[in-house]
Amino acid sequence: MTEKAQQAIKDMQHSLGGETYLRFGINRPCCNQMNYTLSLAISKKEQEEILILHDIKMSIDPSDSHFTDQTEIDFEGDGFLVRNPNPMVSPII
């Protein structure tokens, strides 16, 4: 996670107040299509694992971990960009 992404996430978490998780995963809208998802959540789902990265609590579904491994989350302009050597997932959020 780049410093710009860390700061953007921390700013959003601060504006919401209270403890929040960055939910990072994969959305599968169609049989051969996968997209990254990023959202803030106030609770985690039962199956999700919690990772702490740069003081940011991230919740990740274990079934998505092989697609999210080795990703870089960046913040450019007014949005997030995910870079991953895995070509099966769209980098557009």
C-alpha positions as protocol buffer text, in pm:
chain_id: "A"
residue {
  index: 1
  type: MET
  ca { x: 0 y: 0 z: 0 }
}
residue {
  index: 2
  type: THR
  ca { x: 150 y: 330 z: -104 }
}
residue {
  index: 3
  type: GLU
  ca { x: 177 y: 624 z: 134 }
}
residue {
  index: 4
  type: LYS
  ca { x: -84 y: 817 z: -66 }
}
residue {
  index: 5
  type: ALA
  ca { x: -330 y: 527 z: -34 }
}
residue {
  index: 6
  type: GLN
  ca { x: -259 y: 490 z: 338 }
}
residue {
  index: 7
  type: GLN
  ca { x: -328 y: 858 z: 398 }
}
residue {
  index: 8
  type: ALA
  ca { x: -648 y: 857 z: 189 }
}
residue {
  index: 9
  type: ILE
  ca { x: -779 y: 552 z: 378 }
}
residue {
  index: 10
  type: LYS
  ca { x: -688 y: 696 z: 719 }
}
residue {
  index: 11
  type: ASP
  ca { x: -859 y: 1025 z: 627 }
}
residue {
  index: 12
  type: MET
  ca { x: -1178 y: 839 z: 528 }
}
residue {
  index: 13
  type: GLN
  ca { x: -1168 y: 628 z: 844 }
}
residue {
  index: 14
  type: HIS
  ca { x: -1121 y: 940 z: 1056 }
}
residue {
  index: 15
  type: SER
  ca { x: -1419 y: 1113 z: 891 }
}
residue {
  index: 16
  type: LEU
  ca { x: -1641 y: 814 z: 975 }
}
residue {
  index: 17
  type: GLY
  ca { x: -1528 y: 801 z: 1337 }
}
residue {
  index: 18
  type: GLY
  ca { x: -1500 y: 484 z: 1538 }
}
residue {
  index: 19
  type: GLU
  ca { x: -1324 y: 167 z: 1437 }
}
residue {
  index: 20
  type: THR
  ca { x: -1350 y: 69 z: 1071 }
}
residue {
  index: 21
  type: TYR
  ca { x: -1205 y: -201 z: 850 }
}
residue {
  index: 22
  type: LEU
  ca { x: -1084 y: -168 z: 494 }
}
residue {
  index: 23
  type: ARG
  ca { x: -1263 y: -452 z: 316 }
}
residue {
  index: 24
  type: PHE
  ca { x: -1054 y: -565 z: 19 }
}
residue {
  index: 25
  type: GLY
  ca { x: -1167 y: -844 z: -209 }
}
residue {
  index: 26
  type: ILE
  ca { x: -1292 y: -969 z: -540 }
}
residue {
  index: 27
  type: ASN
  ca { x: -1636 y: -921 z: -695 }
}
residue {
  index: 28
  type: ARG
  ca { x: -1744 y: -1182 z: -950 }
}
residue {
  index: 29
  type: PRO
  ca { x: -2035 y: -1029 z: -1146 }
}
residue {
  index: 30
  type: CYS
  ca { x: -2008 y: -1283 z: -1429 }
}
residue {
  index: 31
  type: CYS
  ca { x: -1856 y: -1623 z: -1496 }
}
residue {
  index: 32
  type: ASN
  ca { x: -1528 y: -1494 z: -1645 }
}
residue {
  index: 33
  type: GLN
  ca { x: -1519 y: -1146 z: -1495 }
}
residue {
  index: 34
  type: MET
  ca { x: -1356 y: -1040 z: -1168 }
}
residue {
  index: 35
  type: ASN
  ca { x: -1308 y: -692 z: -1023 }
}
residue {
  index: 36
  type: TYR
  ca { x: -1141 y: -564 z: -709 }
}
residue {
  index: 37
  type: THR
  ca { x: -1356 y: -413 z: -437 }
}
residue {
  index: 38
  type: LEU
  ca { x: -1251 y: -168 z: -165 }
}
residue {
  index: 39
  type: SER
  ca { x: -1487 y: -38 z: 98 }
}
residue {
  index: 40
  type: LEU
  ca { x: -1492 y: 70 z: 459 }
}
residue {
  index: 41
  type: ALA
  ca { x: -1690 y: -142 z: 704 }
}
residue {
  index: 42
  type: ILE
  ca { x: -1770 y: -108 z: 1073 }
}
residue {
  index: 43
  type: SER
  ca { x: -1769 y: -484 z: 1128 }
}
residue {
  index: 44
  type: LYS
  ca { x: -1616 y: -789 z: 969 }
}
residue {
  index: 45
  type: LYS
  ca { x: -1794 y: -1085 z: 820 }
}
residue {
  index: 46
  type: GLU
  ca { x: -1753 y: -1415 z: 1002 }
}
residue {
  index: 47
  type: GLN
  ca { x: -1538 y: -1576 z: 731 }
}
residue {
  index: 48
  type: GLU
  ca { x: -1308 y: -1277 z: 684 }
}
residue {
  index: 49
  type: GLU
  ca { x: -952 y: -1264 z: 812 }
}
residue {
  index: 50
  type: ILE
  ca { x: -812 y: -945 z: 962 }
}
residue {
  index: 51
  type: LEU
  ca { x: -472 y: -818 z: 853 }
}
residue {
  index: 52
  type: ILE
  ca { x: -308 y: -506 z: 991 }
}
residue {
  index: 53
  type: LEU
  ca { x: -105 y: -320 z: 733 }
}
residue {
  index: 54
  type: HIS
  ca { x: 44 y: 22 z: 811 }
}
residue {
  index: 55
  type: ASP
  ca { x: -193 y: 55 z: 1112 }
}
residue {
  index: 56
  type: ILE
  ca { x: -493 y: -10 z: 885 }
}
residue {
  index: 57
  type: LYS
  ca { x: -715 y: -306 z: 971 }
}
residue {
  index: 58
  type: MET
  ca { x: -803 y: -490 z: 650 }
}
residue {
  index: 59
  type: SER
  ca { x: -1067 y: -759 z: 622 }
}
residue {
  index: 60
  type: ILE
  ca { x: -1017 y: -1016 z: 346 }
}
residue {
  index: 61
  type: ASP
  ca { x: -1216 y: -1324 z: 259 }
}
residue {
  index: 62
  type: PRO
  ca { x: -972 y: -1618 z: 251 }
}
residue {
  index: 63
  type: SER
  ca { x: -1118 y: -1736 z: -81 }
}
residue {
  index: 64
  type: ASP
  ca { x: -997 y: -1409 z: -240 }
}
residue {
  index: 65
  type: SER
  ca { x: -646 y: -1418 z: -95 }
}
residue {
  index: 66
  type: HIS
  ca { x: -484 y: -1592 z: -394 }
}
residue {
  index: 67
  type: PHE
  ca { x: -612 y: -1309 z: -619 }
}
residue {
  index: 68
  type: THR
  ca { x: -514 y: -1029 z: -377 }
}
residue {
  index: 69
  type: ASP
  ca { x: -168 y: -1162 z: -293 }
}
residue {
  index: 70
  type: GLN
  ca { x: 114 y: -935 z: -413 }
}
residue {
  index: 71
  type: THR
  ca { x: -120 y: -645 z: -492 }
}
residue {
  index: 72
  type: GLU
  ca { x: -32 y: -282 z: -444 }
}
residue {
  index: 73
  type: ILE
  ca { x: -306 y: -35 z: -353 }
}
residue {
  index: 74
  type: ASP
  ca { x: -237 y: 321 z: -466 }
}
residue {
  index: 75
  type: PHE
  ca { x: -433 y: 646 z: -466 }
}
residue {
  index: 76
  type: GLU
  ca { x: -417 y: 871 z: -772 }
}
residue {
  index: 77
  type: GLY
  ca { x: -623 y: 1181 z: -835 }
}
residue {
  index: 78
  type: ASP
  ca { x: -953 y: 1103 z: -668 }
}
residue {
  index: 79
  type: GLY
  ca { x: -954 y: 723 z: -677 }
}
residue {
  index: 80
  type: PHE
  ca { x: -778 y: 403 z: -586 }
}
residue {
  index: 81
  type: LEU
  ca { x: -576 y: 190 z: -825 }
}
residue {
  index: 82
  type: VAL
  ca { x: -482 y: -172 z: -760 }
}
residue {
  index: 83
  type: ARG
  ca { x: -174 y: -311 z: -928 }
}
residue {
  index: 84
  type: ASN
  ca { x: -138 y: -687 z: -933 }
}
residue {
  index: 85
  type: PRO
  ca { x: 70 y: -925 z: -1143 }
}
residue {
  index: 86
  type: ASN
  ca { x: -242 y: -1145 z: -1164 }
}
residue {
  index: 87
  type: PRO
  ca { x: -394 y: -1065 z: -1506 }
}
residue {
  index: 88
  type: MET
  ca { x: -733 y: -1226 z: -1429 }
}
residue {
  index: 89
  type: VAL
  ca { x: -868 y: -934 z: -1226 }
}
residue {
  index: 90
  type: SER
  ca { x: -956 y: -590 z: -1361 }
}
residue {
  index: 91
  type: PRO
  ca { x: -751 y: -311 z: -1194 }
}
residue {
  index: 92
  type: ILE
  ca { x: -1041 y: -66 z: -1216 }
}
residue {
  index: 93
  type: ILE
  ca { x: -1235 y: -2 z: -895 }
}
